[in-house]
Coordinates of C-alpha atoms in Angstrom, one line a residue:
X246 CA -142.2 28.7 57.3
X247 CA -140.9 31.4 55.0
X248 CA -137.3 31.0 56.3
X249 CA -137.4 27.3 55.8
X250 CA -138.7 27.6 52.3
X251 CA -135.9 30.0 51.5
X252 CA -133.4 27.5 53.0
X253 CA -134.8 24.8 50.7
X254 CA -134.2 26.9 47.6
X255 CA -130.5 26.5 48.1
X256 CA -130.9 22.8 47.1
X257 CA -131.0 21.9 43.4
X258 CA -132.3 18.4 43.0
X259 CA -132.9 18.7 39.2
X260 CA -132.0 15.4 37.4
X261 CA -131.3 13.5 40.6
X262 CA -133.0 10.3 41.4
X263 CA -135.0 10.5 44.7
X264 CA -132.6 8.4 46.8
X265 CA -129.6 10.5 45.6
X266 CA -131.4 13.7 46.4
X267 CA -132.5 12.5 49.8
X268 CA -129.0 11.3 50.7
X269 CA -127.6 14.8 49.9
X270 CA -130.4 16.5 51.8
X271 CA -129.7 14.5 54.9
X272 CA -126.2 15.7 55.0
X273 CA -127.6 19.0 56.3
X274 CA -130.7 18.0 58.1
X275 CA -130.5 15.5 61.0
X276 CA -133.6 13.4 61.7
X277 CA -134.2 11.4 64.9
X278 CA -135.3 7.8 64.6
X279 CA -138.8 8.7 65.5
X280 CA -139.0 11.2 62.6
X281 CA -137.8 8.8 59.9
X282 CA -141.2 7.2 59.3
X283 CA -143.5 10.2 60.1
X284 CA -145.4 11.5 57.2
X285 CA -146.1 14.8 59.0
X286 CA -142.4 15.5 59.6
X287 CA -141.8 19.1 58.5
X288 CA -138.3 18.6 57.1
X289 CA -139.5 15.6 54.9
X290 CA -142.5 17.7 53.7
X291 CA -140.2 20.5 52.7
X292 CA -137.9 18.1 50.9
X293 CA -140.8 16.5 49.0
X294 CA -142.0 20.0 48.0
X295 CA -138.6 21.0 46.8
X296 CA -137.9 17.8 44.9
X297 CA -141.3 18.0 43.2
X298 CA -140.5 21.6 42.1
X299 CA -137.1 20.6 40.7
X300 CA -138.5 17.5 39.0
X301 CA -142.1 18.2 38.3
X302 CA -142.5 15.4 35.7
X303 CA -141.4 12.5 37.8
X304 CA -144.3 12.2 40.3
X305 CA -147.9 13.3 40.3
X306 CA -147.9 15.1 43.7
X307 CA -145.8 16.0 46.7
X308 CA -147.8 13.5 48.8
X309 CA -146.6 10.7 46.5
X310 CA -143.0 11.8 47.0
X311 CA -143.5 12.1 50.8
X312 CA -144.9 8.6 51.0
X313 CA -141.9 7.1 49.0
X314 CA -139.4 9.1 51.1
X315 CA -140.9 7.7 54.4
X316 CA -140.7 4.2 52.9
X317 CA -137.1 4.7 51.9
X318 CA -136.2 5.9 55.4
X319 CA -137.9 3.0 57.0
X320 CA -136.1 0.6 54.7
X321 CA -132.8 2.4 55.3
X322 CA -133.3 2.1 59.1
X323 CA -134.1 -1.6 58.8
X324 CA -131.2 -2.4 56.6
X325 CA -128.5 -0.5 58.5
X326 CA -129.7 -0.2 62.1
X327 CA -131.4 -3.1 63.2
X328 CA -146.4 2.7 52.7
X329 CA -149.3 4.9 52.2
X330 CA -151.1 3.0 49.3
X331 CA -149.1 4.3 46.4
X332 CA -148.0 1.8 43.8
X333 CA -144.5 2.0 42.4
X334 CA -143.0 0.0 39.6
X335 CA -141.1 -3.2 40.5
X336 CA -138.1 -2.0 38.5
X337 CA -137.8 1.3 40.5
X338 CA -138.2 -0.4 43.9
X339 CA -135.5 -3.0 43.1
X340 CA -133.1 -0.2 42.0
X341 CA -133.8 1.8 45.2
X342 CA -133.4 -1.3 47.4
X343 CA -130.0 -2.2 45.8
X344 CA -128.8 1.4 46.1
X345 CA -129.7 1.7 49.8
X346 CA -128.2 -1.7 50.6
X347 CA -124.9 -0.7 49.0
X348 CA -124.8 2.8 50.3
X349 CA -126.9 4.0 53.3
X350 CA -128.5 7.5 53.1
X351 CA -127.1 8.5 56.5
X352 CA -124.4 7.5 59.0
X353 CA -126.2 5.5 61.7
X354 CA -123.5 5.9 64.3
X355 CA -125.4 8.6 66.1
X356 CA -128.5 6.4 66.6
X357 CA -126.4 4.0 68.8
X358 CA -125.1 6.9 71.0
X359 CA -127.6 8.2 73.5
X360 CA -126.0 11.6 74.1
X361 CA -126.2 12.4 70.4
X362 CA -122.6 12.8 69.5
X363 CA -121.8 14.3 66.1
X364 CA -120.8 12.0 63.3
X365 CA -118.6 12.9 60.4
X366 CA -117.5 11.5 57.0
X367 CA -120.2 12.9 54.8
X368 CA -119.6 13.3 51.1
X369 CA -119.8 16.3 48.9
X370 CA -122.8 18.6 49.2
X371 CA -125.3 19.2 46.4
X372 CA -125.3 22.9 47.3
X373 CA -121.9 23.4 45.5
X374 CA -121.8 21.0 42.6
X375 CA -118.7 20.8 40.4
X376 CA -119.9 21.7 36.9
X377 CA -117.0 19.7 35.3
X378 CA -118.1 16.4 36.9
X379 CA -120.4 14.2 34.9
X380 CA -123.3 12.8 37.1
X381 CA -123.1 9.1 37.6
X382 CA -125.7 7.3 35.4
X383 CA -126.8 5.2 38.4
X384 CA -127.9 8.3 40.3
X385 CA -129.6 10.0 37.3
X386 CA -133.4 10.0 36.8
X387 CA -134.8 7.7 34.2
X388 CA -137.5 9.4 32.2
X389 CA -138.3 7.0 29.4
X390 CA -137.1 3.8 27.7
X391 CA -138.1 1.5 24.9
X392 CA -137.1 0.0 21.6
X393 CA -136.4 2.4 18.6
X394 CA -134.9 2.3 15.2
X395 CA -132.2 4.9 14.6
X396 CA -130.7 6.4 11.4
X397 CA -127.9 9.0 11.4
X398 CA -128.5 11.6 8.7
X399 CA -126.2 14.5 9.6
X400 CA -122.9 14.0 11.5
X401 CA -121.3 16.3 14.1
X402 CA -120.7 19.8 12.8
X403 CA -123.5 19.6 10.2
X404 CA -121.6 17.3 7.7
X405 CA -123.9 14.9 5.9
X406 CA -123.4 11.2 6.6
X407 CA -122.4 9.2 3.5
X408 CA -125.2 7.0 2.1
X409 CA -123.3 3.8 3.0
X410 CA -123.6 4.7 6.7
X411 CA -127.3 5.8 6.6
X412 CA -128.7 2.5 7.7
X413 CA -131.4 1.8 10.2
X414 CA -130.3 0.1 13.4
X415 CA -132.4 -1.1 16.3
X416 CA -131.5 0.0 19.9
X417 CA -133.0 -0.1 23.3
X418 CA -133.1 3.6 24.2
X419 CA -132.9 4.8 27.8
X420 CA -133.4 8.5 28.6
X421 CA -131.6 9.2 31.8
X422 CA -130.8 12.8 32.9
X423 CA -129.8 14.7 29.8
X424 CA -128.3 11.6 28.0
X425 CA -130.0 9.3 25.6
X426 CA -128.3 5.9 26.0
X427 CA -128.7 3.5 23.0
X428 CA -128.1 -0.2 23.9
X429 CA -128.0 -3.2 21.6
X430 CA -130.2 -5.3 23.9
X431 CA -132.4 -4.8 26.9
X432 CA -130.4 -7.1 29.1
X433 CA -127.4 -4.7 29.3
X434 CA -129.8 -1.9 30.2
X435 CA -131.4 -3.9 33.0
X436 CA -128.1 -4.8 34.5
X437 CA -127.0 -1.2 34.5
X438 CA -124.1 -1.7 32.1
X439 CA -124.3 1.6 30.3
X440 CA -121.8 2.5 27.7
X441 CA -121.3 6.2 28.6
X442 CA -119.6 7.5 25.5
X443 CA -120.5 5.0 22.8
X444 CA -124.0 5.3 21.2
X445 CA -124.9 8.0 23.7
X446 CA -126.5 11.3 22.6
X447 CA -126.4 14.5 24.7
X448 CA -129.8 16.2 24.8
X449 CA -129.0 19.6 26.2
X450 CA -129.9 22.3 23.7
X451 CA -131.5 19.7 21.5
X452 CA -134.8 19.8 19.6
X453 CA -137.1 16.9 18.6
X454 CA -140.0 17.1 16.2
X455 CA -142.0 14.9 13.8
X456 CA -140.2 14.1 10.6
X457 CA -142.9 15.3 8.2
X458 CA -140.5 15.5 5.3
X459 CA -139.5 11.8 5.6
X460 CA -142.2 9.6 4.0
X461 CA -140.4 6.3 3.5
X462 CA -141.4 5.0 7.0
X463 CA -144.2 5.7 9.5
X464 CA -144.0 7.0 13.1
X465 CA -140.6 8.8 12.7
X466 CA -139.4 11.8 14.6
X467 CA -136.2 13.9 14.0
X468 CA -133.7 14.8 16.7
X469 CA -131.2 17.7 16.2
X470 CA -128.5 18.0 18.9
X471 CA -126.3 20.9 20.1
X472 CA -123.5 19.6 17.8
X473 CA -125.8 20.0 14.8
X474 CA -126.0 16.3 14.3
X475 CA -129.4 15.0 13.1
X476 CA -131.0 11.6 13.7
X477 CA -134.2 9.9 12.7
X478 CA -135.9 7.6 15.1
X479 CA -138.8 5.2 14.3
X480 CA -141.1 4.0 17.0
X481 CA -144.0 1.6 17.1
X482 CA -147.0 4.0 17.0
X483 CA -147.9 7.7 16.9
X484 CA -148.4 7.8 20.7
X485 CA -144.8 6.7 21.2
X486 CA -143.6 9.4 18.8
X487 CA -145.4 12.1 20.7
X488 CA -144.1 10.7 24.0
X489 CA -140.5 10.7 23.0
X490 CA -140.7 14.2 21.5
X491 CA -142.3 15.5 24.7
X492 CA -139.7 13.9 26.9
X493 CA -136.7 15.1 24.9
X494 CA -137.9 18.6 24.5
X495 CA -139.0 19.0 28.1
X496 CA -135.6 17.8 29.4
X497 CA -133.8 20.1 27.0
X498 CA -136.0 23.0 28.1
X499 CA -135.4 22.3 31.8
X500 CA -131.7 21.5 31.9
X501 CA -130.1 23.4 29.0
X502 CA -127.9 26.2 30.5
X503 CA -128.9 29.6 28.9
X504 CA -126.3 31.2 26.7
X505 CA -126.6 34.2 24.4
X506 CA -126.9 33.3 20.7
X507 CA -123.4 33.8 19.1
X508 CA -124.5 35.4 15.8
X509 CA -122.6 38.0 13.9
X510 CA -124.7 41.2 14.0
X511 CA -122.7 43.0 11.3
X512 CA -124.9 43.9 8.4
X513 CA -122.2 44.5 5.9
X514 CA -119.8 41.6 6.5
X515 CA -121.8 38.5 5.7
X516 CA -118.7 36.3 5.3
X517 CA -118.2 36.3 9.1
X518 CA -121.4 34.4 9.6
X519 CA -121.3 31.0 11.2
X520 CA -123.7 28.7 13.0
X521 CA -124.5 29.6 16.6
X522 CA -122.2 28.1 19.1
X523 CA -124.1 26.0 21.6
X524 CA -123.1 25.8 25.3
X525 CA -121.3 22.6 26.3
X526 CA -122.7 23.0 29.9
X527 CA -125.1 20.2 30.4
X528 CA -127.2 21.5 33.4
X529 CA -128.5 24.8 34.3
X530 CA -128.3 26.3 37.8
X531 CA -131.6 28.3 37.4
X532 CA -135.0 27.4 38.8
X533 CA -137.8 26.5 36.4
X534 CA -139.2 30.0 36.6
X535 CA -135.9 31.7 36.0
X536 CA -135.2 29.2 33.2
X537 CA -138.5 30.2 31.6
X538 CA -137.6 33.8 31.8
X539 CA -134.2 33.2 30.2
X540 CA -135.7 31.3 27.3
X541 CA -138.3 34.1 26.8
X542 CA -135.5 36.6 26.7
X543 CA -133.7 34.5 24.1
X544 CA -136.9 34.4 21.9
X545 CA -137.0 38.2 21.9
X546 CA -133.3 38.4 21.1
X547 CA -133.6 36.0 18.1
X548 CA -136.7 37.9 16.8
X549 CA -134.7 41.1 16.9
X550 CA -131.8 39.5 15.0
X551 CA -134.2 38.0 12.5
X552 CA -135.9 41.3 11.9
X553 CA -132.6 43.1 11.4
X554 CA -131.4 40.4 9.1
X555 CA -134.5 40.6 6.8
X556 CA -134.3 44.4 6.8
X557 CA -130.9 44.4 5.2
X558 CA -130.7 41.8 2.4
X559 CA -127.7 41.7 0.1
X560 CA -127.9 43.4 -3.3
X561 CA -128.9 41.4 -6.3
X562 CA -125.6 41.8 -8.1
X563 CA -123.5 40.5 -5.2
X564 CA -121.6 37.2 -5.3
X565 CA -123.6 34.0 -5.1
X566 CA -121.8 32.9 -1.9
X567 CA -123.2 36.0 -0.1
X568 CA -126.7 35.1 -1.2
X569 CA -126.2 31.6 0.1
X570 CA -124.9 32.8 3.4
X571 CA -127.8 35.2 3.8
X572 CA -130.2 32.3 3.3
X573 CA -128.3 30.0 5.7
X574 CA -128.3 32.6 8.4
X575 CA -132.1 33.1 8.1
X576 CA -132.6 29.3 8.2
X577 CA -130.5 29.0 11.4
X578 CA -132.3 31.9 13.1
X579 CA -135.7 30.4 12.2
X580 CA -134.6 27.1 13.7
X581 CA -133.3 28.7 16.9
X582 CA -136.6 30.7 17.2
X583 CA -138.7 27.5 16.8
X584 CA -136.5 25.7 19.4
X585 CA -136.7 28.3 22.0
X586 CA -140.4 28.9 21.5
X587 CA -141.0 25.2 22.1
X588 CA -138.9 25.5 25.3
X589 CA -141.0 28.4 26.5
X590 CA -144.2 26.6 25.7
X591 CA -143.3 23.5 27.6
X592 CA -142.0 25.3 30.6
X593 CA -144.9 27.7 30.7
X594 CA -147.4 24.8 30.8
X595 CA -145.5 23.1 33.6
X596 CA -145.1 26.4 35.6
X597 CA -148.9 27.1 35.2
X598 CA -149.7 23.5 36.3
X599 CA -147.4 23.8 39.4
X600 CA -148.9 27.2 40.3
X601 CA -152.4 25.8 40.1
X602 CA -151.5 22.9 42.4
X603 CA -149.8 25.4 44.8
X604 CA -153.0 27.5 45.0
X605 CA -155.1 24.4 45.8
X606 CA -152.8 23.5 48.6
X607 CA -152.8 26.9 50.3
X608 CA -155.5 26.0 52.7
X609 CA -153.7 22.9 53.9
X610 CA -150.3 24.6 54.2
X611 CA -148.1 24.1 57.3
X612 CA -148.6 26.7 60.1
X613 CA -145.2 26.2 61.6
X614 CA -143.1 29.4 61.8
X615 CA -139.4 28.5 61.8
X616 CA -137.0 31.0 63.3
X617 CA -134.0 32.3 61.3
X618 CA -131.3 29.7 60.8
X619 CA -127.7 30.0 59.5
X620 CA -126.8 29.5 55.9
X621 CA -124.6 26.5 55.0
X622 CA -122.0 28.8 53.5
X623 CA -118.9 29.1 55.8
X624 CA -120.0 26.4 58.3
X625 CA -119.8 22.6 58.4
X626 CA -122.8 20.7 57.1
X627 CA -123.2 18.9 60.4
X628 CA -123.6 22.0 62.5
X629 CA -126.1 23.4 59.9
X630 CA -128.4 20.5 60.0
X631 CA -128.3 20.4 63.8
X632 CA -129.3 24.1 63.8
X633 CA -132.0 23.4 61.3
X634 CA -133.4 20.5 63.3
X635 CA -133.2 22.5 66.6
X636 CA -135.1 25.4 65.0
X637 CA -137.9 23.1 63.9
X638 CA -138.0 21.3 67.3
X639 CA -138.2 24.6 69.2
X640 CA -141.0 25.8 66.9
X641 CA -143.0 22.6 67.3
X642 CA -142.6 22.6 71.1
X643 CA -143.8 26.2 71.2
X644 CA -146.9 25.3 69.1
X645 CA -147.7 22.4 71.4
X646 CA -147.3 24.5 74.5

């Protein structure tokens, strides 16, 4: 079982909808038709465990994921080759049905061949994603949606927006992956007609909080992005404000690629100071535990920089612009400290929650002992998944005997 768990750590399903993750997983693991609808199938249980760990906020438990996976496989088999009581939203089921009907999870050619000939033609593997490729919006996980009012206060680069453009506009907001899509009406959102680059806000390295300094309207929260743009969003009630803030900050904490703070550490030359440069990488390659550690290290780094900054203030007789830069640097460091502390807080809560669930499931853990299998590196995906399936079958046969 330890070997199989290490094998599953090579898959990174973060930000993938469950059908897209399952389609990639099955390029390495071959299931027989009898295993496609069995809830006690070991590979499916391992997949459910890994998917829940990569996307802990999407489903309540691994059993819920396993039930949906078995239903998807049964539907896939029915559509292309001739549930357990959980209730899923009608919108999600319709999208999954349409996705499976257009593109099957697996190639069903091997089902019609009794001798089990190998099939080919699989797509790219999730194990080696291309960081320059933007994920398709249709395969991204949808975290939250609803009507909001938006007001742009600060433009990209920290430049204030002219008063003539500071108007409130209504949008139907859809939070998918690390992108906040803003649509003019709900109809376009339901039809999947997303405008990728227009009225879309990247949320990696972003930070959302209540707009306590804005008193003209109620139920308003503030969003600051990695480009130092700033937006105000108004919702219908305080619960919606808290829900949007939690969703945005959690996604930013999970998927923002760690990068050292680019701040001039020179004490004497204040004129070199500029705002920290954020990473343009949208998704991290770290697990949630490693991501938590990276954010914790960043908190300690910023605290060290802030302490050194305050220990060496400029002299009173220096030029006014040096005093201004000193104050701006402190404001930016305090903002970064607050942002990363929020990231650590949200990830720590989720890691503790996941650890508690893992301890409760120890007694019902699988007892299968899977022999050593080859890594996908340097071999074809088809041979790897055949080796993986053969290892599990041999193990199960030995246990039955």
